[in-house]
Amino acid sequence: MDKIPILLYHNFCSDTDKSKNSLAVTWDNFKKQMDWLYQNAFTAVSLEKIVAEAEYWRTEEQKSEGASQKPERKIQDTRKKVVLTFDGGDLSDYHFALPVLKEKGFCATFFVTINEIGKPGKMDWPMVYDLSRQGMGVASGGLSSSFLTAHNNYTVLNDLLMSKQILEKYIRKRVDFLSAPGGFYNRRVLAIARDVGFKGVCVSDAGLNDFLSEGLFLLKRFAVRKNYGLNAFRSIAAGQPSVIVRSGESIRAVLRKTLGYQVWEKLENLKRKHRKKAQAKL
């Protein structure tokens, strides 16, 4: 099992949408991306499945320590894999992305923010449950969209514990993964997430993940952006992101650290207001 890329989708827009939201991938581009994965024999899996596979192989290799032969991995374990994740819990995840994934036989993990479920433009509880029922992974995007790094330990603990318990109650399955709201995290947040019982925290930092690495908890992802052509997407899925992708993500990472969560949150709020105004005009 080589290093496997985790792709992050935020939301979708029509092919004629002129929004400046760089994370709003057009419907046509998403279909082309899924077509390319399918035609090139990629297996799109959920975080839950890939981590379960990694845990199995780590256990097998630990058993074989000192033995003359390492355990042979099954053929399907050597297939090209990519992990698909969706943040935000938008209606388009359910009405648009899910049918495309099902058509290709792909799985994915959908992160939902508890306090936003059922709000305008967001999935409701029956939809969230149906995602799980149809074999998709469902995970926590937190109790609210507020950045965890802005809060004290008690608030972070309450947020993560409540989001996990509420989600597990409704989908009737374990919830093992968290997407850090806004992508902001620190050692304190990661430690609390681990104590609560999460197996991993997804962030917005770009990078590949070695799932066989012992103690892997922080999960890096490549955001799929509106302006990415098929070549850029191919490079990410193949685990060899192009210079343009790497440089762009590096610049964004520097900006996030320089501006800090407070300024970044103000910018995000302005973006949300702009999107609501744009949607109201439609």
PDB file of C-alpha atoms in Angstrom:
ATOM      1  CA  MET A   1       0.000   0.000   0.000  1.00  0.00           C
ATOM      2  CA  ASP A   2       1.796   3.110  -1.259  1.00  0.00           C
ATOM      3  CA  LYS A   3       1.102   6.662  -0.178  1.00  0.00           C
ATOM      4  CA  ILE A   4      -2.485   7.364  -1.143  1.00  0.00           C
ATOM      5  CA  PRO A   5      -3.902  10.811  -1.945  1.00  0.00           C
ATOM      6  CA  ILE A   6      -7.013  12.065  -0.184  1.00  0.00           C
ATOM      7  CA  LEU A   7      -9.040  14.400  -2.373  1.00  0.00           C
ATOM      8  CA  LEU A   8     -11.186  17.116  -0.821  1.00  0.00           C
ATOM      9  CA  TYR A   9     -14.337  18.447  -2.482  1.00  0.00           C
ATOM     10  CA  HIS A  10     -16.135  21.387  -0.890  1.00  0.00           C
ATOM     11  CA  ASN A  11     -19.099  22.164  -3.108  1.00  0.00           C
ATOM     12  CA  PHE A  12     -20.316  22.180  -6.685  1.00  0.00           C
ATOM     13  CA  CYS A  13     -21.710  24.692  -9.126  1.00  0.00           C
ATOM     14  CA  SER A  14     -23.254  24.737 -12.580  1.00  0.00           C
ATOM     15  CA  ASP A  15     -21.017  24.937 -15.627  1.00  0.00           C
ATOM     16  CA  THR A  16     -22.189  28.516 -16.274  1.00  0.00           C
ATOM     17  CA  ASP A  17     -21.618  29.711 -12.700  1.00  0.00           C
ATOM     18  CA  LYS A  18     -19.329  32.761 -12.584  1.00  0.00           C
ATOM     19  CA  SER A  19     -18.721  32.599  -8.840  1.00  0.00           C
ATOM     20  CA  LYS A  20     -15.195  33.371  -7.644  1.00  0.00           C
ATOM     21  CA  ASN A  21     -15.365  30.532  -5.125  1.00  0.00           C
ATOM     22  CA  SER A  22     -12.226  28.570  -6.011  1.00  0.00           C
ATOM     23  CA  LEU A  23     -13.529  25.449  -4.248  1.00  0.00           C
ATOM     24  CA  ALA A  24     -16.787  25.236  -6.218  1.00  0.00           C
ATOM     25  CA  VAL A  25     -16.053  22.516  -8.782  1.00  0.00           C
ATOM     26  CA  THR A  26     -18.341  22.529 -11.812  1.00  0.00           C
ATOM     27  CA  TRP A  27     -20.618  19.554 -12.337  1.00  0.00           C
ATOM     28  CA  ASP A  28     -19.060  18.834 -15.714  1.00  0.00           C
ATOM     29  CA  ASN A  29     -15.520  18.820 -14.316  1.00  0.00           C
ATOM     30  CA  PHE A  30     -16.492  16.491 -11.475  1.00  0.00           C
ATOM     31  CA  LYS A  31     -18.038  14.026 -13.916  1.00  0.00           C
ATOM     32  CA  LYS A  32     -14.924  14.149 -16.102  1.00  0.00           C
ATOM     33  CA  GLN A  33     -12.714  13.560 -13.062  1.00  0.00           C
ATOM     34  CA  MET A  34     -14.731  10.526 -11.960  1.00  0.00           C
ATOM     35  CA  ASP A  35     -14.763   9.240 -15.552  1.00  0.00           C
ATOM     36  CA  TRP A  36     -10.971   9.498 -15.672  1.00  0.00           C
ATOM     37  CA  LEU A  37     -10.564   7.583 -12.403  1.00  0.00           C
ATOM     38  CA  TYR A  38     -12.911   4.864 -13.640  1.00  0.00           C
ATOM     39  CA  GLN A  39     -11.328   4.580 -17.085  1.00  0.00           C
ATOM     40  CA  ASN A  40      -7.858   4.343 -15.546  1.00  0.00           C
ATOM     41  CA  ALA A  41      -8.811   1.533 -13.164  1.00  0.00           C
ATOM     42  CA  PHE A  42      -8.682   3.538  -9.944  1.00  0.00           C
ATOM     43  CA  THR A  43     -10.570   2.342  -6.899  1.00  0.00           C
ATOM     44  CA  ALA A  44     -12.166   5.202  -4.975  1.00  0.00           C
ATOM     45  CA  VAL A  45     -12.589   4.229  -1.344  1.00  0.00           C
ATOM     46  CA  SER A  46     -13.748   5.768   1.900  1.00  0.00           C
ATOM     47  CA  LEU A  47     -11.425   6.712   4.741  1.00  0.00           C
ATOM     48  CA  GLU A  48     -13.057   4.037   6.852  1.00  0.00           C
ATOM     49  CA  LYS A  49     -12.125   1.297   4.384  1.00  0.00           C
ATOM     50  CA  ILE A  50      -8.557   2.406   3.697  1.00  0.00           C
ATOM     51  CA  VAL A  51      -7.757   2.754   7.405  1.00  0.00           C
ATOM     52  CA  ALA A  52      -9.310  -0.648   8.139  1.00  0.00           C
ATOM     53  CA  GLU A  53      -7.123  -2.185   5.406  1.00  0.00           C
ATOM     54  CA  ALA A  54      -4.035  -0.464   6.796  1.00  0.00           C
ATOM     55  CA  GLU A  55      -4.779  -1.691  10.317  1.00  0.00           C
ATOM     56  CA  TYR A  56      -5.141  -5.242   8.995  1.00  0.00           C
ATOM     57  CA  TRP A  57      -1.806  -5.186   7.154  1.00  0.00           C
ATOM     58  CA  ARG A  58       0.010  -3.602  10.085  1.00  0.00           C
ATOM     59  CA  THR A  59      -1.279  -6.405  12.298  1.00  0.00           C
ATOM     60  CA  GLU A  60      -0.212  -9.051   9.775  1.00  0.00           C
ATOM     61  CA  GLU A  61       3.262  -7.561   9.465  1.00  0.00           C
ATOM     62  CA  GLN A  62       3.651  -7.386  13.235  1.00  0.00           C
ATOM     63  CA  LYS A  63       2.735 -11.070  13.443  1.00  0.00           C
ATOM     64  CA  SER A  64       5.350 -11.895  10.822  1.00  0.00           C
ATOM     65  CA  GLU A  65       8.208 -10.013  12.496  1.00  0.00           C
ATOM     66  CA  GLY A  66      11.134 -12.362  12.689  1.00  0.00           C
ATOM     67  CA  ALA A  67       9.599 -14.709  10.134  1.00  0.00           C
ATOM     68  CA  SER A  68      11.491 -15.447   6.927  1.00  0.00           C
ATOM     69  CA  GLN A  69       8.633 -14.263   4.714  1.00  0.00           C
ATOM     70  CA  LYS A  70       6.445 -11.203   4.841  1.00  0.00           C
ATOM     71  CA  PRO A  71       2.712 -11.811   4.311  1.00  0.00           C
ATOM     72  CA  GLU A  72       1.675 -11.583   0.675  1.00  0.00           C
ATOM     73  CA  ARG A  73      -0.943  -8.929   0.102  1.00  0.00           C
ATOM     74  CA  LYS A  74      -3.998  -9.670  -1.934  1.00  0.00           C
ATOM     75  CA  ILE A  75      -4.135  -8.498  -5.539  1.00  0.00           C
ATOM     76  CA  GLN A  76      -6.854  -5.940  -4.857  1.00  0.00           C
ATOM     77  CA  ASP A  77      -4.630  -4.282  -2.266  1.00  0.00           C
ATOM     78  CA  THR A  78      -2.150  -3.325  -4.985  1.00  0.00           C
ATOM     79  CA  ARG A  79      -4.719  -1.579  -7.160  1.00  0.00           C
ATOM     80  CA  LYS A  80      -4.518   2.154  -7.663  1.00  0.00           C
ATOM     81  CA  LYS A  81      -6.490   3.833  -4.919  1.00  0.00           C
ATOM     82  CA  VAL A  82      -7.698   7.306  -4.117  1.00  0.00           C
ATOM     83  CA  VAL A  83      -9.729   8.479  -1.132  1.00  0.00           C
ATOM     84  CA  LEU A  84     -12.591  10.865  -1.890  1.00  0.00           C
ATOM     85  CA  THR A  85     -13.883  13.199   0.827  1.00  0.00           C
ATOM     86  CA  PHE A  86     -16.631  15.817   0.773  1.00  0.00           C
ATOM     87  CA  ASP A  87     -16.859  18.651   3.302  1.00  0.00           C
ATOM     88  CA  GLY A  88     -19.778  20.931   4.090  1.00  0.00           C
ATOM     89  CA  GLY A  89     -22.798  18.635   3.865  1.00  0.00           C
ATOM     90  CA  ASP A  90     -24.252  20.531   0.897  1.00  0.00           C
ATOM     91  CA  LEU A  91     -27.365  19.264  -0.870  1.00  0.00           C
ATOM     92  CA  SER A  92     -25.279  18.877  -4.019  1.00  0.00           C
ATOM     93  CA  ASP A  93     -23.274  16.157  -2.249  1.00  0.00           C
ATOM     94  CA  TYR A  94     -26.420  14.057  -2.028  1.00  0.00           C
ATOM     95  CA  HIS A  95     -28.316  14.992  -5.183  1.00  0.00           C
ATOM     96  CA  PHE A  96     -25.346  15.273  -7.544  1.00  0.00           C
ATOM     97  CA  ALA A  97     -22.149  13.659  -6.235  1.00  0.00           C
ATOM     98  CA  LEU A  98     -23.739  10.520  -4.748  1.00  0.00           C
ATOM     99  CA  PRO A  99     -25.404   9.329  -8.005  1.00  0.00           C
ATOM    100  CA  VAL A 100     -22.139   9.848  -9.921  1.00  0.00           C
ATOM    101  CA  LEU A 101     -20.198   7.857  -7.317  1.00  0.00           C
ATOM    102  CA  LYS A 102     -22.761   5.046  -7.302  1.00  0.00           C
ATOM    103  CA  GLU A 103     -22.685   4.847 -11.100  1.00  0.00           C
ATOM    104  CA  LYS A 104     -18.919   4.252 -11.002  1.00  0.00           C
ATOM    105  CA  GLY A 105     -19.006   1.910  -8.025  1.00  0.00           C
ATOM    106  CA  PHE A 106     -16.991   4.393  -5.957  1.00  0.00           C
ATOM    107  CA  CYS A 107     -17.120   5.019  -2.220  1.00  0.00           C
ATOM    108  CA  ALA A 108     -16.339   8.235  -0.369  1.00  0.00           C
ATOM    109  CA  THR A 109     -16.480   9.840   3.064  1.00  0.00           C
ATOM    110  CA  PHE A 110     -18.861  12.750   3.674  1.00  0.00           C
ATOM    111  CA  PHE A 111     -18.197  15.147   6.551  1.00  0.00           C
ATOM    112  CA  VAL A 112     -21.215  16.907   8.034  1.00  0.00           C
ATOM    113  CA  THR A 113     -21.448  19.743  10.556  1.00  0.00           C
ATOM    114  CA  ILE A 114     -24.112  18.804  13.093  1.00  0.00           C
ATOM    115  CA  ASN A 115     -25.662  22.247  13.677  1.00  0.00           C
ATOM    116  CA  GLU A 116     -25.966  22.860   9.927  1.00  0.00           C
ATOM    117  CA  ILE A 117     -27.868  19.672   9.081  1.00  0.00           C
ATOM    118  CA  GLY A 118     -31.314  20.549   7.727  1.00  0.00           C
ATOM    119  CA  LYS A 119     -30.508  24.201   7.072  1.00  0.00           C
ATOM    120  CA  PRO A 120     -31.186  25.717   3.612  1.00  0.00           C
ATOM    121  CA  GLY A 121     -28.783  24.272   1.071  1.00  0.00           C
ATOM    122  CA  LYS A 122     -27.652  21.521   3.451  1.00  0.00           C
ATOM    123  CA  MET A 123     -28.532  17.841   3.716  1.00  0.00           C
ATOM    124  CA  ASP A 124     -31.132  16.790   6.273  1.00  0.00           C
ATOM    125  CA  TRP A 125     -30.891  13.814   8.633  1.00  0.00           C
ATOM    126  CA  PRO A 126     -32.661  11.302   6.335  1.00  0.00           C
ATOM    127  CA  MET A 127     -30.137  12.153   3.600  1.00  0.00           C
ATOM    128  CA  VAL A 128     -27.193  11.754   5.974  1.00  0.00           C
ATOM    129  CA  TYR A 129     -28.530   8.383   7.096  1.00  0.00           C
ATOM    130  CA  ASP A 130     -29.105   7.334   3.481  1.00  0.00           C
ATOM    131  CA  LEU A 131     -25.481   8.107   2.600  1.00  0.00           C
ATOM    132  CA  SER A 132     -24.408   5.645   5.270  1.00  0.00           C
ATOM    133  CA  ARG A 133     -27.042   3.110   4.231  1.00  0.00           C
ATOM    134  CA  GLN A 134     -25.724   3.199   0.662  1.00  0.00           C
ATOM    135  CA  GLY A 135     -22.213   2.327   1.806  1.00  0.00           C
ATOM    136  CA  MET A 136     -20.668   5.768   2.035  1.00  0.00           C
ATOM    137  CA  GLY A 137     -18.614   6.853   5.011  1.00  0.00           C
ATOM    138  CA  VAL A 138     -20.166   9.563   7.176  1.00  0.00           C
ATOM    139  CA  ALA A 139     -17.920  11.537   9.514  1.00  0.00           C
ATOM    140  CA  SER A 140     -17.903  14.615  11.720  1.00  0.00           C
ATOM    141  CA  GLY A 141     -17.280  18.161  10.594  1.00  0.00           C
ATOM    142  CA  GLY A 142     -17.709  19.309  14.186  1.00  0.00           C
ATOM    143  CA  LEU A 143     -20.704  20.527  16.136  1.00  0.00           C
ATOM    144  CA  SER A 144     -20.458  23.915  14.412  1.00  0.00           C
ATOM    145  CA  SER A 145     -18.275  25.525  11.761  1.00  0.00           C
ATOM    146  CA  SER A 146     -16.414  27.568  14.387  1.00  0.00           C
ATOM    147  CA  PHE A 147     -12.643  27.064  14.305  1.00  0.00           C
ATOM    148  CA  LEU A 148     -11.603  24.749  17.142  1.00  0.00           C
ATOM    149  CA  THR A 149      -8.306  26.539  17.747  1.00  0.00           C
ATOM    150  CA  ALA A 150     -10.265  29.596  18.921  1.00  0.00           C
ATOM    151  CA  HIS A 151     -11.761  27.760  21.911  1.00  0.00           C
ATOM    152  CA  ASN A 152     -10.614  26.453  25.276  1.00  0.00           C
ATOM    153  CA  ASN A 153     -10.157  22.765  26.035  1.00  0.00           C
ATOM    154  CA  TYR A 154     -13.612  22.288  27.558  1.00  0.00           C
ATOM    155  CA  THR A 155     -15.387  23.783  24.538  1.00  0.00           C
ATOM    156  CA  VAL A 156     -13.329  21.735  22.086  1.00  0.00           C
ATOM    157  CA  LEU A 157     -13.958  18.552  24.071  1.00  0.00           C
ATOM    158  CA  ASN A 158     -17.697  19.218  24.213  1.00  0.00           C
ATOM    159  CA  ASP A 159     -17.849  20.070  20.500  1.00  0.00           C
ATOM    160  CA  LEU A 160     -16.043  16.935  19.360  1.00  0.00           C
ATOM    161  CA  LEU A 161     -17.702  14.557  21.805  1.00  0.00           C
ATOM    162  CA  MET A 162     -21.217  15.819  21.064  1.00  0.00           C
ATOM    163  CA  SER A 163     -20.703  15.776  17.298  1.00  0.00           C
ATOM    164  CA  LYS A 164     -19.428  12.201  17.438  1.00  0.00           C
ATOM    165  CA  GLN A 165     -22.183  10.917  19.715  1.00  0.00           C
ATOM    166  CA  ILE A 166     -25.032  12.633  17.853  1.00  0.00           C
ATOM    167  CA  LEU A 167     -23.827  11.393  14.480  1.00  0.00           C
ATOM    168  CA  GLU A 168     -23.327   7.844  15.746  1.00  0.00           C
ATOM    169  CA  LYS A 169     -26.838   7.851  17.179  1.00  0.00           C
ATOM    170  CA  TYR A 170     -28.426   8.822  13.862  1.00  0.00           C
ATOM    171  CA  ILE A 171     -26.420   6.692  11.432  1.00  0.00           C
ATOM    172  CA  ARG A 172     -26.120   3.770  13.905  1.00  0.00           C
ATOM    173  CA  LYS A 173     -22.439   3.278  13.141  1.00  0.00           C
ATOM    174  CA  ARG A 174     -19.110   4.297  14.622  1.00  0.00           C
ATOM    175  CA  VAL A 175     -17.808   7.694  13.572  1.00  0.00           C
ATOM    176  CA  ASP A 176     -14.022   7.544  13.426  1.00  0.00           C
ATOM    177  CA  PHE A 177     -12.969  10.674  11.550  1.00  0.00           C
ATOM    178  CA  LEU A 178     -13.113  14.421  11.981  1.00  0.00           C
ATOM    179  CA  SER A 179     -12.607  17.225   9.493  1.00  0.00           C
ATOM    180  CA  ALA A 180     -11.156  20.187  11.378  1.00  0.00           C
ATOM    181  CA  PRO A 181     -13.496  23.158  10.728  1.00  0.00           C
ATOM    182  CA  GLY A 182     -11.795  25.624   8.431  1.00  0.00           C
ATOM    183  CA  GLY A 183      -8.793  23.309   8.349  1.00  0.00           C
ATOM    184  CA  PHE A 184      -7.366  24.938  11.494  1.00  0.00           C
ATOM    185  CA  TYR A 185      -5.807  22.703  14.131  1.00  0.00           C
ATOM    186  CA  ASN A 186      -2.984  22.519  16.653  1.00  0.00           C
ATOM    187  CA  ARG A 187      -1.483  19.891  18.953  1.00  0.00           C
ATOM    188  CA  ARG A 188      -4.082  20.599  21.617  1.00  0.00           C
ATOM    189  CA  VAL A 189      -7.007  20.019  19.231  1.00  0.00           C
ATOM    190  CA  LEU A 190      -5.428  16.831  17.868  1.00  0.00           C
ATOM    191  CA  ALA A 191      -4.840  15.478  21.383  1.00  0.00           C
ATOM    192  CA  ILE A 192      -8.467  16.096  22.377  1.00  0.00           C
ATOM    193  CA  ALA A 193      -9.727  14.514  19.149  1.00  0.00           C
ATOM    194  CA  ARG A 194      -7.659  11.417  19.895  1.00  0.00           C
ATOM    195  CA  ASP A 195      -8.952  11.283  23.493  1.00  0.00           C
ATOM    196  CA  VAL A 196     -12.553  11.515  22.255  1.00  0.00           C
ATOM    197  CA  GLY A 197     -11.990   8.416  20.126  1.00  0.00           C
ATOM    198  CA  PHE A 198     -11.398   9.647  16.593  1.00  0.00           C
ATOM    199  CA  LYS A 199      -8.975   7.597  14.504  1.00  0.00           C
ATOM    200  CA  GLY A 200      -7.894  10.527  12.377  1.00  0.00           C
ATOM    201  CA  VAL A 201      -8.324  14.239  11.738  1.00  0.00           C
ATOM    202  CA  CYS A 202      -8.548  15.517   8.169  1.00  0.00           C
ATOM    203  CA  VAL A 203      -7.068  18.941   7.500  1.00  0.00           C
ATOM    204  CA  SER A 204      -6.558  21.232   4.529  1.00  0.00           C
ATOM    205  CA  ASP A 205      -2.772  20.841   4.426  1.00  0.00           C
ATOM    206  CA  ALA A 206      -1.769  19.368   1.082  1.00  0.00           C
ATOM    207  CA  GLY A 207       0.209  16.138   1.064  1.00  0.00           C
ATOM    208  CA  LEU A 208       0.168  12.371   0.723  1.00  0.00           C
ATOM    209  CA  ASN A 209      -0.441   9.926   3.565  1.00  0.00           C
ATOM    210  CA  ASP A 210       1.372   6.689   4.315  1.00  0.00           C
ATOM    211  CA  PHE A 211      -1.510   4.730   5.814  1.00  0.00           C
ATOM    212  CA  LEU A 212       0.806   1.922   6.911  1.00  0.00           C
ATOM    213  CA  SER A 213       2.752   4.348   9.085  1.00  0.00           C
ATOM    214  CA  GLU A 214       2.314   3.562  12.771  1.00  0.00           C
ATOM    215  CA  GLY A 215       0.489   6.309  14.637  1.00  0.00           C
ATOM    216  CA  LEU A 216      -0.804   8.150  11.555  1.00  0.00           C
ATOM    217  CA  PHE A 217      -3.500  10.532  12.831  1.00  0.00           C
ATOM    218  CA  LEU A 218      -3.202  13.825  10.948  1.00  0.00           C
ATOM    219  CA  LEU A 219      -4.573  13.248   7.448  1.00  0.00           C
ATOM    220  CA  LYS A 220      -3.505  15.656   4.716  1.00  0.00           C
ATOM    221  CA  ARG A 221      -5.701  16.307   1.692  1.00  0.00           C
ATOM    222  CA  PHE A 222      -5.502  17.917  -1.712  1.00  0.00           C
ATOM    223  CA  ALA A 223      -8.409  20.292  -2.306  1.00  0.00           C
ATOM    224  CA  VAL A 224      -9.870  19.936  -5.798  1.00  0.00           C
ATOM    225  CA  ARG A 225     -10.284  23.464  -7.114  1.00  0.00           C
ATOM    226  CA  LYS A 226     -12.500  25.053  -9.727  1.00  0.00           C
ATOM    227  CA  ASN A 227      -9.602  26.127 -11.927  1.00  0.00           C
ATOM    228  CA  TYR A 228      -7.930  22.708 -12.016  1.00  0.00           C
ATOM    229  CA  GLY A 229      -7.923  21.177 -15.462  1.00  0.00           C
ATOM    230  CA  LEU A 230      -7.932  17.437 -15.991  1.00  0.00           C
ATOM    231  CA  ASN A 231      -4.118  17.336 -16.109  1.00  0.00           C
ATOM    232  CA  ALA A 232      -3.850  18.882 -12.641  1.00  0.00           C
ATOM    233  CA  PHE A 233      -6.433  16.430 -11.335  1.00  0.00           C
ATOM    234  CA  ARG A 234      -4.587  13.480 -12.877  1.00  0.00           C
ATOM    235  CA  SER A 235      -1.334  14.529 -11.214  1.00  0.00           C
ATOM    236  CA  ILE A 236      -2.982  14.617  -7.777  1.00  0.00           C
ATOM    237  CA  ALA A 237      -4.816  11.307  -8.193  1.00  0.00           C
ATOM    238  CA  ALA A 238      -1.592   9.650  -9.352  1.00  0.00           C
ATOM    239  CA  GLY A 239       0.169  10.865  -6.209  1.00  0.00           C
ATOM    240  CA  GLN A 240       2.471  13.167  -8.163  1.00  0.00           C
ATOM    241  CA  PRO A 241       0.929  16.648  -7.903  1.00  0.00           C
ATOM    242  CA  SER A 242       2.131  19.068 -10.549  1.00  0.00           C
ATOM    243  CA  VAL A 243       4.347  22.060  -9.799  1.00  0.00           C
ATOM    244  CA  ILE A 244       1.350  24.375 -10.212  1.00  0.00           C
ATOM    245  CA  VAL A 245      -0.682  22.418  -7.656  1.00  0.00           C
ATOM    246  CA  ARG A 246       2.182  22.171  -5.148  1.00  0.00           C
ATOM    247  CA  SER A 247       3.155  25.835  -5.411  1.00  0.00           C
ATOM    248  CA  GLY A 248      -0.453  27.011  -5.118  1.00  0.00           C
ATOM    249  CA  GLU A 249      -1.088  24.930  -2.014  1.00  0.00           C
ATOM    250  CA  SER A 250       2.201  26.083  -0.458  1.00  0.00           C
ATOM    251  CA  ILE A 251       1.234  29.736  -0.924  1.00  0.00           C
ATOM    252  CA  ARG A 252      -2.192  29.136   0.633  1.00  0.00           C
ATOM    253  CA  ALA A 253      -0.612  27.354   3.606  1.00  0.00           C
ATOM    254  CA  VAL A 254       1.710  30.312   4.232  1.00  0.00           C
ATOM    255  CA  LEU A 255      -1.211  32.752   4.007  1.00  0.00           C
ATOM    256  CA  ARG A 256      -3.277  30.749   6.489  1.00  0.00           C
ATOM    257  CA  LYS A 257      -0.449  30.652   9.023  1.00  0.00           C
ATOM    258  CA  THR A 258       0.411  34.316   8.506  1.00  0.00           C
ATOM    259  CA  LEU A 259      -3.148  35.626   8.741  1.00  0.00           C
ATOM    260  CA  GLY A 260      -4.196  33.311  11.578  1.00  0.00           C
ATOM    261  CA  TYR A 261      -7.618  31.864  12.277  1.00  0.00           C
ATOM    262  CA  GLN A 262      -9.224  35.172  13.340  1.00  0.00           C
ATOM    263  CA  VAL A 263      -8.549  37.014  10.082  1.00  0.00           C
ATOM    264  CA  TRP A 264      -9.228  33.857   8.079  1.00  0.00           C
ATOM    265  CA  GLU A 265     -12.608  33.426   9.775  1.00  0.00           C
ATOM    266  CA  LYS A 266     -13.580  37.000   8.876  1.00  0.00           C
ATOM    267  CA  LEU A 267     -12.660  36.316   5.261  1.00  0.00           C
ATOM    268  CA  GLU A 268     -14.701  33.104   5.292  1.00  0.00           C
ATOM    269  CA  ASN A 269     -17.715  34.954   6.711  1.00  0.00           C
ATOM    270  CA  LEU A 270     -17.462  37.534   3.934  1.00  0.00           C
ATOM    271  CA  LYS A 271     -17.348  34.733   1.372  1.00  0.00           C
ATOM    272  CA  ARG A 272     -20.458  33.123   2.867  1.00  0.00           C
ATOM    273  CA  LYS A 273     -22.375  36.409   2.710  1.00  0.00           C
ATOM    274  CA  HIS A 274     -21.331  36.855  -0.908  1.00  0.00           C
ATOM    275  CA  ARG A 275     -22.510  33.334  -1.782  1.00  0.00           C
ATOM    276  CA  LYS A 276     -25.880  33.886  -0.094  1.00  0.00           C
ATOM    277  CA  LYS A 277     -26.400  37.106  -2.057  1.00  0.00           C
ATOM    278  CA  ALA A 278     -25.445  35.352  -5.284  1.00  0.00           C
ATOM    279  CA  GLN A 279     -27.854  32.481  -4.549  1.00  0.00           C
ATOM    280  CA  ALA A 280     -30.655  34.932  -3.713  1.00  0.00           C
ATOM    281  CA  LYS A 281     -30.327  36.489  -7.163  1.00  0.00           C
ATOM    282  CA  LEU A 282     -30.807  33.130  -8.898  1.00  0.00           C
TER     283      LEU A 282
END
